[in-house]
Coordinates of C-alpha atoms in Angstrom, one line a residue:
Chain A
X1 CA 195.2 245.4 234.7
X2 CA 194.5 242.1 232.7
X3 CA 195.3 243.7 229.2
X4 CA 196.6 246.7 227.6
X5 CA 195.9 247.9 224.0
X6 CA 198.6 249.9 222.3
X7 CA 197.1 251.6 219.6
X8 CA 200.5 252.7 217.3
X9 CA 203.0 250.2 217.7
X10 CA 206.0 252.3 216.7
X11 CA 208.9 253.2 218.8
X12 CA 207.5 254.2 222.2
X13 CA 204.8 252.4 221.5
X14 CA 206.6 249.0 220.8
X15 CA 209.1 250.0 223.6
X16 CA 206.2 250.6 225.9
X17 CA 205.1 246.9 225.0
X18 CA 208.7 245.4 226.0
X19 CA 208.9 247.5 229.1
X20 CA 205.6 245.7 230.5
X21 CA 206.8 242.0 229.2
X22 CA 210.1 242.9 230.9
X23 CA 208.3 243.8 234.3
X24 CA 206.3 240.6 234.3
X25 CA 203.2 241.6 232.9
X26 CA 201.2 238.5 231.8
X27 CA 198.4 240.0 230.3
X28 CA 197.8 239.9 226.5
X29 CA 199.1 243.2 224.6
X30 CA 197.1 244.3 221.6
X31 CA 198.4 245.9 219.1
X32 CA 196.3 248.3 216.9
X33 CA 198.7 249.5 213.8
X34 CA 198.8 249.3 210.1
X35 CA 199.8 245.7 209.0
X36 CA 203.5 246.8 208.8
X37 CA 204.1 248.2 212.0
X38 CA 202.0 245.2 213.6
X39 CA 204.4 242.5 212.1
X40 CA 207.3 244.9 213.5
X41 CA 206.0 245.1 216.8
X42 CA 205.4 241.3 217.1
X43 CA 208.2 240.1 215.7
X44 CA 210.3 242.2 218.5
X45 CA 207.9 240.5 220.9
X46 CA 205.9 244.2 221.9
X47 CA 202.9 242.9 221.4
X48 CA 201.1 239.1 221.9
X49 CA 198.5 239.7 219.4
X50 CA 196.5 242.7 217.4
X51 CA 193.3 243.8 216.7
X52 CA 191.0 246.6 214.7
X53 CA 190.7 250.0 217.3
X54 CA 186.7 248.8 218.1
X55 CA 187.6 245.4 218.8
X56 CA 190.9 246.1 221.1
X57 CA 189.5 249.4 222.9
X58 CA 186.5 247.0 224.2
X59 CA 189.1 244.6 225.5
X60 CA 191.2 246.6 227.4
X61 CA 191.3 247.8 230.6
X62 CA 194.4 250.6 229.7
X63 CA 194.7 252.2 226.6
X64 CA 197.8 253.1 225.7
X65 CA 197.9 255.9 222.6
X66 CA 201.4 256.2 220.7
X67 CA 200.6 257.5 217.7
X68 CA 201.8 261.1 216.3
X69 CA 199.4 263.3 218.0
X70 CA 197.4 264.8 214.6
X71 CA 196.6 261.2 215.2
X72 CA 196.2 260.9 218.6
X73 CA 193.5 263.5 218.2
X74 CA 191.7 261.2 215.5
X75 CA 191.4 258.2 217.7
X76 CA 190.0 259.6 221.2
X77 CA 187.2 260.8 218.7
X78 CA 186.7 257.4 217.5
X79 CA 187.0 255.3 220.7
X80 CA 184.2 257.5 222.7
X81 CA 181.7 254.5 221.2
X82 CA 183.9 251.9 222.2
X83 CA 185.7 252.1 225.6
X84 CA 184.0 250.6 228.3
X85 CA 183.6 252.1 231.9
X86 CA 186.3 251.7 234.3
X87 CA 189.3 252.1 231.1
X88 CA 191.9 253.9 231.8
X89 CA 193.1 255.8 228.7
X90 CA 196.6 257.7 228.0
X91 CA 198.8 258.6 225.5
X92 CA 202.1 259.8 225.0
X93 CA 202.2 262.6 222.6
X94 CA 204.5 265.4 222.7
X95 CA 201.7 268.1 222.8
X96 CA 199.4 268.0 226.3
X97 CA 197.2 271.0 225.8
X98 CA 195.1 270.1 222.5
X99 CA 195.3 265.9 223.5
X100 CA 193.8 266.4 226.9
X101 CA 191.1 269.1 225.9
X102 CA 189.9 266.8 223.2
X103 CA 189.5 263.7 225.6
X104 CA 188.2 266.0 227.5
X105 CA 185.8 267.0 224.9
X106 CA 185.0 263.0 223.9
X107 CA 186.1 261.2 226.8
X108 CA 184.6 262.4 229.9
X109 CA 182.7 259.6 230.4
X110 CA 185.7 257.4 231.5
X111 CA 188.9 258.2 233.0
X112 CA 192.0 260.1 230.8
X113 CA 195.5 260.9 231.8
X114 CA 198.1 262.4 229.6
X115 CA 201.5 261.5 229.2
X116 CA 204.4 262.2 227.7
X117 CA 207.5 260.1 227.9
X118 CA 210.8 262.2 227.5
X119 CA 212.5 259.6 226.1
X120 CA 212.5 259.8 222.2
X121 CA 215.0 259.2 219.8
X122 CA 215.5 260.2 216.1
X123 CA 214.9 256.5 214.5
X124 CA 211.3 255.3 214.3
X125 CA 209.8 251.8 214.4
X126 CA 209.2 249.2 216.5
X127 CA 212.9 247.6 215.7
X128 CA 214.8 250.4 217.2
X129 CA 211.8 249.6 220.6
X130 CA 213.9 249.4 223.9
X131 CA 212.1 247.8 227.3
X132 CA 214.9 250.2 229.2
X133 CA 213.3 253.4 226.7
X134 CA 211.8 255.5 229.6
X135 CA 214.2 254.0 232.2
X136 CA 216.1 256.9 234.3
X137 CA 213.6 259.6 232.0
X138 CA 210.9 262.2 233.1
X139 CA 207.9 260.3 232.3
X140 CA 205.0 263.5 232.4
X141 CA 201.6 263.0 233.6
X142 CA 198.8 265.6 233.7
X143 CA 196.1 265.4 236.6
X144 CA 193.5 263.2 235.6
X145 CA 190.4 263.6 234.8
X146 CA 186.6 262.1 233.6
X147 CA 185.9 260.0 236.3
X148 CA 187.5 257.5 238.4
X149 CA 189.6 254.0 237.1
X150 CA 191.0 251.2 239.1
X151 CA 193.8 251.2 236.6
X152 CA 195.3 253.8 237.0
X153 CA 197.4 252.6 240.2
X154 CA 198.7 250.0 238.6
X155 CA 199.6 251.9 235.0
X156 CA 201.6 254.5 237.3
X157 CA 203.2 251.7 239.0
X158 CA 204.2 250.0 235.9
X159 CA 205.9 253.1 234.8
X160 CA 207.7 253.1 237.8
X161 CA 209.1 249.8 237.6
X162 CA 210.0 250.8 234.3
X163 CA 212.5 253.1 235.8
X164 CA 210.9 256.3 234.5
X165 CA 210.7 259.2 236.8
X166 CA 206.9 260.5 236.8
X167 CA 206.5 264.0 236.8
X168 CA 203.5 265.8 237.4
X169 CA 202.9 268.9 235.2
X170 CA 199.5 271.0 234.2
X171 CA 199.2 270.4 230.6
X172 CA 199.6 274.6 229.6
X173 CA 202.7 273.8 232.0
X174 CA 204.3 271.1 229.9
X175 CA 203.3 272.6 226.5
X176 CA 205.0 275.8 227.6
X177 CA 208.1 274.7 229.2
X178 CA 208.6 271.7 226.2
X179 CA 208.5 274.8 223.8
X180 CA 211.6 275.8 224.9
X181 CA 213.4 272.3 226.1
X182 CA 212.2 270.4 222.6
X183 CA 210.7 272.5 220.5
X184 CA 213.2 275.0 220.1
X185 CA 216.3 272.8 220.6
X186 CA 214.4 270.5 217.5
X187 CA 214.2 273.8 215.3
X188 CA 217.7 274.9 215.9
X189 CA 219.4 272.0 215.1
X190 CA 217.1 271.6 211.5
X191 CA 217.7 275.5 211.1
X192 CA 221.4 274.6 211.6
X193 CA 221.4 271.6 208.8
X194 CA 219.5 274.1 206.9
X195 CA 221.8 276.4 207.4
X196 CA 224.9 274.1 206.4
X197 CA 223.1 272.8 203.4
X198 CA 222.2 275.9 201.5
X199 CA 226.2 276.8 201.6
X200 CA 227.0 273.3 199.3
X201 CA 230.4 273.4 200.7
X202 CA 231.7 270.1 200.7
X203 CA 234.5 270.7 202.7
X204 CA 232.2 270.4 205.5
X205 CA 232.3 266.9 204.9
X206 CA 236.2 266.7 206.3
X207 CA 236.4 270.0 208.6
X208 CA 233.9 269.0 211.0
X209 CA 234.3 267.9 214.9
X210 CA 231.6 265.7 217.1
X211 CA 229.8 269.3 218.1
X212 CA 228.5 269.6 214.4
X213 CA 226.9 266.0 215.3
X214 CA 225.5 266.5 218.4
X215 CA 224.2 269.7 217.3
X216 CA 222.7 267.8 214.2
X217 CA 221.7 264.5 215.4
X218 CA 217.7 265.8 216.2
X219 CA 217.9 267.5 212.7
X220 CA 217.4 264.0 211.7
X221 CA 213.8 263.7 213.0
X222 CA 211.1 262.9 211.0
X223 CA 209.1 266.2 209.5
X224 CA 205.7 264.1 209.4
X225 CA 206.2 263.9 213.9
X226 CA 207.1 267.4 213.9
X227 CA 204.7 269.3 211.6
X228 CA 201.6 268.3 213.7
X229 CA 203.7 268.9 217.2
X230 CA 204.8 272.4 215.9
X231 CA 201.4 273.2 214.8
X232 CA 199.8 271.7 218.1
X233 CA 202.2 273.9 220.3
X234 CA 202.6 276.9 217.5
X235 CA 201.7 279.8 220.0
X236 CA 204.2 278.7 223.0
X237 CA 206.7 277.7 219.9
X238 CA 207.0 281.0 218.3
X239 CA 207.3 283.1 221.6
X240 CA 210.3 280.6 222.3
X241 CA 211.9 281.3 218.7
X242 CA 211.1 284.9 218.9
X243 CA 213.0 284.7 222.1
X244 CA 215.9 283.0 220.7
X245 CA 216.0 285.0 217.7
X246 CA 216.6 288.1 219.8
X247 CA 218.8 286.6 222.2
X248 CA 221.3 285.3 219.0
X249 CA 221.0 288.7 217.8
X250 CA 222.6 289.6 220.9
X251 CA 225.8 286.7 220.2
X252 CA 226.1 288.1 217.0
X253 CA 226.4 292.0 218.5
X254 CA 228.9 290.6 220.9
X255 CA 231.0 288.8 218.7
X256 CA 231.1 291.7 216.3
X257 CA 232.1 294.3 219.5
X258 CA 234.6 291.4 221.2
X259 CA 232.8 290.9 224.3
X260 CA 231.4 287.5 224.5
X261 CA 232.2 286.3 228.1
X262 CA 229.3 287.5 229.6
X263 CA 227.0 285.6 227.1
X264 CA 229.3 282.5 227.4
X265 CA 229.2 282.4 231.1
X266 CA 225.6 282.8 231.2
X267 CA 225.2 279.9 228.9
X268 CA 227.4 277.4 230.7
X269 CA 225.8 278.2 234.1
X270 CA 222.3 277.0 232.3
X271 CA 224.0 274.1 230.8
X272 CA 225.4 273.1 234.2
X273 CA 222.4 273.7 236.3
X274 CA 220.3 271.8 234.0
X275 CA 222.6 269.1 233.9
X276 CA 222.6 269.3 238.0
X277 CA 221.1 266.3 239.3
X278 CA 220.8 268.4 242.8
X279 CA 218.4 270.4 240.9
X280 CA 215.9 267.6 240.1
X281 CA 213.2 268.0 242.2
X282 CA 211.4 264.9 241.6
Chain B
X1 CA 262.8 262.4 216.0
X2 CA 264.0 262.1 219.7
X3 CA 262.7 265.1 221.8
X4 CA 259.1 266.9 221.4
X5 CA 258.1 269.6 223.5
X6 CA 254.6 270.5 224.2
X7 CA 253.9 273.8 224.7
X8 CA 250.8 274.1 226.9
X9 CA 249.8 270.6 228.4
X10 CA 246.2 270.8 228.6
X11 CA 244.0 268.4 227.4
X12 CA 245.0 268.2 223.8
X13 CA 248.8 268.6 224.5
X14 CA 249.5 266.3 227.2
X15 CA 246.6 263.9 224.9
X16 CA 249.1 264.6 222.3
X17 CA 251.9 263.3 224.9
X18 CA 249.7 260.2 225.7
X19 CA 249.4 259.3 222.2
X20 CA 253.0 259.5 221.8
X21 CA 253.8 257.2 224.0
X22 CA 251.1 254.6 223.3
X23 CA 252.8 254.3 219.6
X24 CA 255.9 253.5 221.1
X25 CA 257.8 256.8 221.2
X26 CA 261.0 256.6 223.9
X27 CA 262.3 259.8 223.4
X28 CA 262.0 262.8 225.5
X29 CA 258.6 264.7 225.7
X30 CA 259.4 268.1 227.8
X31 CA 256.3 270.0 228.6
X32 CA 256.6 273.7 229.0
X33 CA 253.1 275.0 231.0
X34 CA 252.2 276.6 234.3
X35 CA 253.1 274.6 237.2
X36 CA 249.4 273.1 237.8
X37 CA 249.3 271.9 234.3
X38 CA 252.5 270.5 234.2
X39 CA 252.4 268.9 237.5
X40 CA 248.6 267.4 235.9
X41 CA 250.8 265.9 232.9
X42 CA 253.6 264.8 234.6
X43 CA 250.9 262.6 236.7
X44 CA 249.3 261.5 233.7
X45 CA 252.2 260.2 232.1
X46 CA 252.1 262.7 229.1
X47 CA 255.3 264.0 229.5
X48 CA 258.9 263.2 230.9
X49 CA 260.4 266.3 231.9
X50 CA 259.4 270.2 232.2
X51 CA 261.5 272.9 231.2
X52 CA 261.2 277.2 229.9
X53 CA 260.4 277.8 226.7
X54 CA 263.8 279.0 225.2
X55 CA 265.3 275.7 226.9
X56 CA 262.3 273.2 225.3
X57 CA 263.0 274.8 222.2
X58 CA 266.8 274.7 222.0
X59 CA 266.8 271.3 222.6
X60 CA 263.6 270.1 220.6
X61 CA 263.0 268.7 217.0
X62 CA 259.3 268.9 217.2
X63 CA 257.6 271.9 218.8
X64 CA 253.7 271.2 219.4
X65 CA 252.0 274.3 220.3
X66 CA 248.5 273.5 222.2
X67 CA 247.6 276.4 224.2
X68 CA 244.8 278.8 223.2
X69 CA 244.8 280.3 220.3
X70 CA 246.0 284.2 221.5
X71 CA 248.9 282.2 223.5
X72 CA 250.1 280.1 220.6
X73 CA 250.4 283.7 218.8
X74 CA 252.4 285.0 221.6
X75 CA 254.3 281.7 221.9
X76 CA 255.3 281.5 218.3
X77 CA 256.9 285.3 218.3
X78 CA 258.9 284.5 221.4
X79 CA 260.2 281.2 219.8
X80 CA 262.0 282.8 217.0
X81 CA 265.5 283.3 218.9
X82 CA 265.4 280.2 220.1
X83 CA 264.6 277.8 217.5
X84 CA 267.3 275.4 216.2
X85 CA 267.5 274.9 211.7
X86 CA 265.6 271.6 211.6
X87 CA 262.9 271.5 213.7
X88 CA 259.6 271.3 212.9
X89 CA 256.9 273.4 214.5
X90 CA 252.9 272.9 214.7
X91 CA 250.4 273.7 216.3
X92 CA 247.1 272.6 217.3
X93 CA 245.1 276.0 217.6
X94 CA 241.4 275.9 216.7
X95 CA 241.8 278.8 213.7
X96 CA 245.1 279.2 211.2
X97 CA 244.6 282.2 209.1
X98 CA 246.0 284.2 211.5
X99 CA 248.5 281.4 213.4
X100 CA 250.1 280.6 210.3
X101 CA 250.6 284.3 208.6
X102 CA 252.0 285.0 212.6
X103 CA 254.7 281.9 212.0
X104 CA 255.1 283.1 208.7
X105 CA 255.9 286.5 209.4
X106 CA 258.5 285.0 212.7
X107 CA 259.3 281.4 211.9
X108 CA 260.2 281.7 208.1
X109 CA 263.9 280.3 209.0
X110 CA 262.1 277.1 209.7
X111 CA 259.6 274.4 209.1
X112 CA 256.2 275.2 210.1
X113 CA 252.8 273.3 209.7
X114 CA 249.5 274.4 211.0
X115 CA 247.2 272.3 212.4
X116 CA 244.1 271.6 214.0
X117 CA 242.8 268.2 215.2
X118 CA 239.2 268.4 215.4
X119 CA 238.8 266.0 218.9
X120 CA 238.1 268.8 221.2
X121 CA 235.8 268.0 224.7
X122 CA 234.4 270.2 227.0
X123 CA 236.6 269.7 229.6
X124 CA 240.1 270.9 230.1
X125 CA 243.0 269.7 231.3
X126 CA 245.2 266.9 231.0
X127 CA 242.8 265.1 233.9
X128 CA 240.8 264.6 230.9
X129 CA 243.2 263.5 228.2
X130 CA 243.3 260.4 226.3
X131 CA 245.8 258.5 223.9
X132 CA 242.9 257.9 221.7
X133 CA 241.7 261.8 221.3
X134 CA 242.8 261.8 218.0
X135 CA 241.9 258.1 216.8
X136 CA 239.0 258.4 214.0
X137 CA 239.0 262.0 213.8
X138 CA 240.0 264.8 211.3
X139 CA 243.5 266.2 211.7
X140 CA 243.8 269.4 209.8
X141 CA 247.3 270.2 208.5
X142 CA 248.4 273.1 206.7
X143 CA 250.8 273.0 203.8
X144 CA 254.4 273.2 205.4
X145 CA 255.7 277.2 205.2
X146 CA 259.4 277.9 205.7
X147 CA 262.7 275.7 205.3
X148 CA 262.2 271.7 205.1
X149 CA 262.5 269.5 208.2
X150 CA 263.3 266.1 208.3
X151 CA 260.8 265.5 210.8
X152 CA 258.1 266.6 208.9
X153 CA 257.6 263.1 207.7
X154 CA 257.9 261.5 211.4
X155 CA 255.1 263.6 212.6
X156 CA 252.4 263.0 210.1
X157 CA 253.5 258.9 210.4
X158 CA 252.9 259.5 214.5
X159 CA 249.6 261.4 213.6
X160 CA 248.5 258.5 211.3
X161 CA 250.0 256.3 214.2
X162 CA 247.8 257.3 216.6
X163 CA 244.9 257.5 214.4
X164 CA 243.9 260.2 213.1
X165 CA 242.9 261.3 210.1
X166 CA 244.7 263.7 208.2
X167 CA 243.0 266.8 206.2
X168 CA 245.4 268.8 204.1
X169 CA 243.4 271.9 203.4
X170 CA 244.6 275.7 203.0
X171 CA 244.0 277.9 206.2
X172 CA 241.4 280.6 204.9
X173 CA 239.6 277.1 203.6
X174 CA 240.3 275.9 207.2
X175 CA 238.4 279.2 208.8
X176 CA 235.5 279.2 206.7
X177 CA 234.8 275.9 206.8
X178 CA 235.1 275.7 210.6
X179 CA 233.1 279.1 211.1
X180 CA 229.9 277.2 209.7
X181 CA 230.8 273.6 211.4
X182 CA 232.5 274.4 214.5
X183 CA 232.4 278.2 215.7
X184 CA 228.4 278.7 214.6
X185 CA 227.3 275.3 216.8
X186 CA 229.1 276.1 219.7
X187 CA 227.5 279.8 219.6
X188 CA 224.3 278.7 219.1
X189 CA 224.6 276.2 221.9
X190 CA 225.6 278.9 224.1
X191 CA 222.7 281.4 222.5
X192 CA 220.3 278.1 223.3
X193 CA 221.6 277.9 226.9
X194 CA 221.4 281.6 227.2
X195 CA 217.6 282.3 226.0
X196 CA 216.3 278.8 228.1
X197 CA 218.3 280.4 231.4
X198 CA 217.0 283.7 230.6
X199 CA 213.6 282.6 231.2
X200 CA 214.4 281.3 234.5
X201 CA 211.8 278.9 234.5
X202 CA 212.6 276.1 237.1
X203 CA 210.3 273.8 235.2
X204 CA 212.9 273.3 233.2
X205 CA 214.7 270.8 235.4
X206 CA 212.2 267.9 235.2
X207 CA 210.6 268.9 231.6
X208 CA 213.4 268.6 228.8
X209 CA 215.0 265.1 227.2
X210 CA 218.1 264.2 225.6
X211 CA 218.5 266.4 222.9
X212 CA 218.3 269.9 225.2
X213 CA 221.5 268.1 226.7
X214 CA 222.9 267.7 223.1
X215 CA 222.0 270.7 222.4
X216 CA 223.5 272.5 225.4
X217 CA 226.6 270.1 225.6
X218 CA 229.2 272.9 223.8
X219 CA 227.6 276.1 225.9
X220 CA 229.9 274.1 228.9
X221 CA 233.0 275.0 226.9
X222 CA 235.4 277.9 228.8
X223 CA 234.6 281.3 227.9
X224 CA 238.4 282.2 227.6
X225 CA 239.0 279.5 224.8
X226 CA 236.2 280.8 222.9
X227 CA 237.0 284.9 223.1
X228 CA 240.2 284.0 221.5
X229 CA 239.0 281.9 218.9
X230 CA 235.7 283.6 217.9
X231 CA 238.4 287.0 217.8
X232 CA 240.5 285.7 215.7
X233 CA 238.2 284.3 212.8
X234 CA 235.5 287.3 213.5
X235 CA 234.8 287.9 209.7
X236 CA 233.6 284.1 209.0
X237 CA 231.7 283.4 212.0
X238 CA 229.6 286.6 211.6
X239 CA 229.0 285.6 207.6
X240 CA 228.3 282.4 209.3
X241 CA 225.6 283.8 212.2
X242 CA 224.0 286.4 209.8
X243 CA 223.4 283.4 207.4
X244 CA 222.0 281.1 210.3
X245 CA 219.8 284.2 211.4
X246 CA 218.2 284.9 208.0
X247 CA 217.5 280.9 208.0
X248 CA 216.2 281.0 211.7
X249 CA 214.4 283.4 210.7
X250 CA 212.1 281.7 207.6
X251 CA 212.3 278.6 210.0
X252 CA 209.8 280.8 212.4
X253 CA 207.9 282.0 209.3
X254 CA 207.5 278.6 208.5
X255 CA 205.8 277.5 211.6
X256 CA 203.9 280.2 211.9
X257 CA 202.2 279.2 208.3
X258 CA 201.9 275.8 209.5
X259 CA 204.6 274.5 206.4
X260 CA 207.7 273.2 207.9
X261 CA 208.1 270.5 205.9
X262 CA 210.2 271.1 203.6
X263 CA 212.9 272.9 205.9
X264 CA 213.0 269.7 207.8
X265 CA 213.8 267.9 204.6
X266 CA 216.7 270.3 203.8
X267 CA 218.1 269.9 207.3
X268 CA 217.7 266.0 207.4
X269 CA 219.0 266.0 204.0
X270 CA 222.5 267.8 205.6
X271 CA 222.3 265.7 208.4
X272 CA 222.7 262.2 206.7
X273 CA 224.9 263.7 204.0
X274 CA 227.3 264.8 207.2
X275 CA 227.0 261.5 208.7
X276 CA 227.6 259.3 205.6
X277 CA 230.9 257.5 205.5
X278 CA 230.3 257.2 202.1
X279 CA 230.9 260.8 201.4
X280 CA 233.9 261.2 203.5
X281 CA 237.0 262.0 200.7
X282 CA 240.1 260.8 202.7

């Protein structure tokens, strides 16, 4: 793996650039971006140079896709004229199903793996990048598919010396289990803020603790990310609202009738087992 | 003041006790608790001495109530016969409608404030306390009720002492405000817990990121704590869940017509207005 084309040079992107400088990769970087991201990126040292998608998708032997995934979906159209054989092409978008049917659609010719670091944070850009980003994180990988790349070794060992934790997930099995640990959480916390913001009481302002901010903090997330991630995942997404909708009727029932332990205990033996690092299996 | 007794020396009382100490104060701190606890406080150097309630409070000038909130009820109806004229009382009980009408009603003969410092953890126990709970956070005091105390002014100096910020606001104000920022989080954390273990899928271990353990963070808190609490403010917090349903609900409308947008504005909107400094009115 002599060099690597990141195409979106924002945060995981960017970070994803710093983690492979940071593991000794020697390689040149090319960043493929609009002008402003690009001069981010290099200036936090993510990428050593940059390049129109044609130019750095012929250059490359992996290709690392970081943009939101509406966009994702726009570039593995356009690079099935460029790539050469033997590329290794992935990307990291929060939605596997619709990403790997379409390279499966345009990009059978060479080989495709998704992925999907869990590992974001609410700020965008390459200056909030971090080489430690996907360090001690799930990094998810679908099975991959097209045909065969001598990269791919050595981009799976990369993210392994980058500390992430590689997971191996069917992409219907990501996109239905994220509905419920992202997706949902993500909606909650903007339904929440919503929530807060149509009473206009600004003694909310004062009387609040650090549970209103940690149950907040993702409601700062960028709308632009999450409207083509919602719509990408809308089927799993509503069953996991629908879900939660019924289940928060339930809270409301028990609050009303006195009886909340039951619900209470239910939900801390979830938030402990999940928070169980016996239960990892990885 | 020279002797404070803290009644109940979990984590915010014997934190209280820490505190106390750290800004200098030599006096005597007697803790009146169960034997665990007190045994816990004694080791943690929050307070000097135990004793029973009617001999704490005979021998007290400050009275600092931190047990849950159906104790501190209990607590403050038992302390009548032995209060001495002068001393102040407080507690630190997550709701005051119904604490403050209940020292009202059995304390008038004295000083009472209400209070409520919003530094709360998901732990217990004084294990888990800190001298610096309170630093940077909201203290909520009620106006004083009752006869004057001349350690009224000592107490708010120790608050401000140890940091914290105090919040003068009237206890129905107090119960709203906290039904939307306090009492309707931590349910929906548990109701978020609850729906994500209902669905018992073990996938859930390896696929979810940092903000499901946000998200799930409060839904560790005790089960008896919350009963109590969520009991005692019932008519807020279920204004405050039928509201978050309603808005839950267009939230799933909205992704099921593909226009989230602007709800996502409206919540990040919330969310910077809440985290602004700016705004803050202290």
């Amino acid at each position: 793996m002599q060099t690597v084309a990141i195409v979106g040079t924002g945060l995981i992107g960017a970070s994803f650039g710093l983690a492979l400088r940071r593991m000794g990769f020697q390689g040149e970087i090319i960043g493929v971006s609009s002008e402003g991201a690009l001069a981010e990126a290099k200036g936090a040292g993510a990428i050593s140079c940059s390049a129109p998608l044609n130019e750095a998708a012929r250059a490359a032997d992996l290709i690392y896709l970081s943009q939101t995934v509406d966009r994702i979906l726009d570039t593995i159209n356009r690079l099935a004229e460029y790539v050469q054989p033997g590329v290794l092409v992935t990307d990291a978008g929060s939605t596997k199903v619709t990403i790997v049917s379409k390279a499966a659609e345009c990009l059978s010719h060479i080989c495709f793996v998704g992925g999907h670091p869990l590992a974001g944070k609410e700020v965008r850009g390459a200056c909030s990048a971090d080489a430690d980003l996907f360090r001690g994180r799930p990094y998810v990988l679908t099975p991959p598919q097209g045909s065969p790349s001598p990269h791919l070794d050595s981009f799976r060992a990369a993210l392994e010396k980058m500390g992430a934790i590689i997971v191996e997930a069917a992409p219907d099995e990501h996109d239905r289990a994220l509905a419920f640990t992202s997706h949902l959480p993500q909606l909650l916390a903007t339904a929440l803020a919503g929530t807060l913001h149509e009473e206009a009481n600004p003694a909310f302002r004062d009387l609040h603790g650090a549970g209103l901010l940690d149950m907040t903090r993702l409601a700062l997330s960028s709308p632009d990310l999450w409207s083509a991630i919602l719509a990408q995942n809308r089927e799993h997404v509503l069953t996991a609202l629908n879900k939660f909708l019924a289940h928060c009727t339930n809270v409301r029932d028990s609050v009303a009738m006195g009886n909340i332990s039951e619900l209470f205990l239910k939900g801390q033996e979830f938030a402990l087992w999940v928070r169980d690092e016996k239960n990892l299996k990885r």
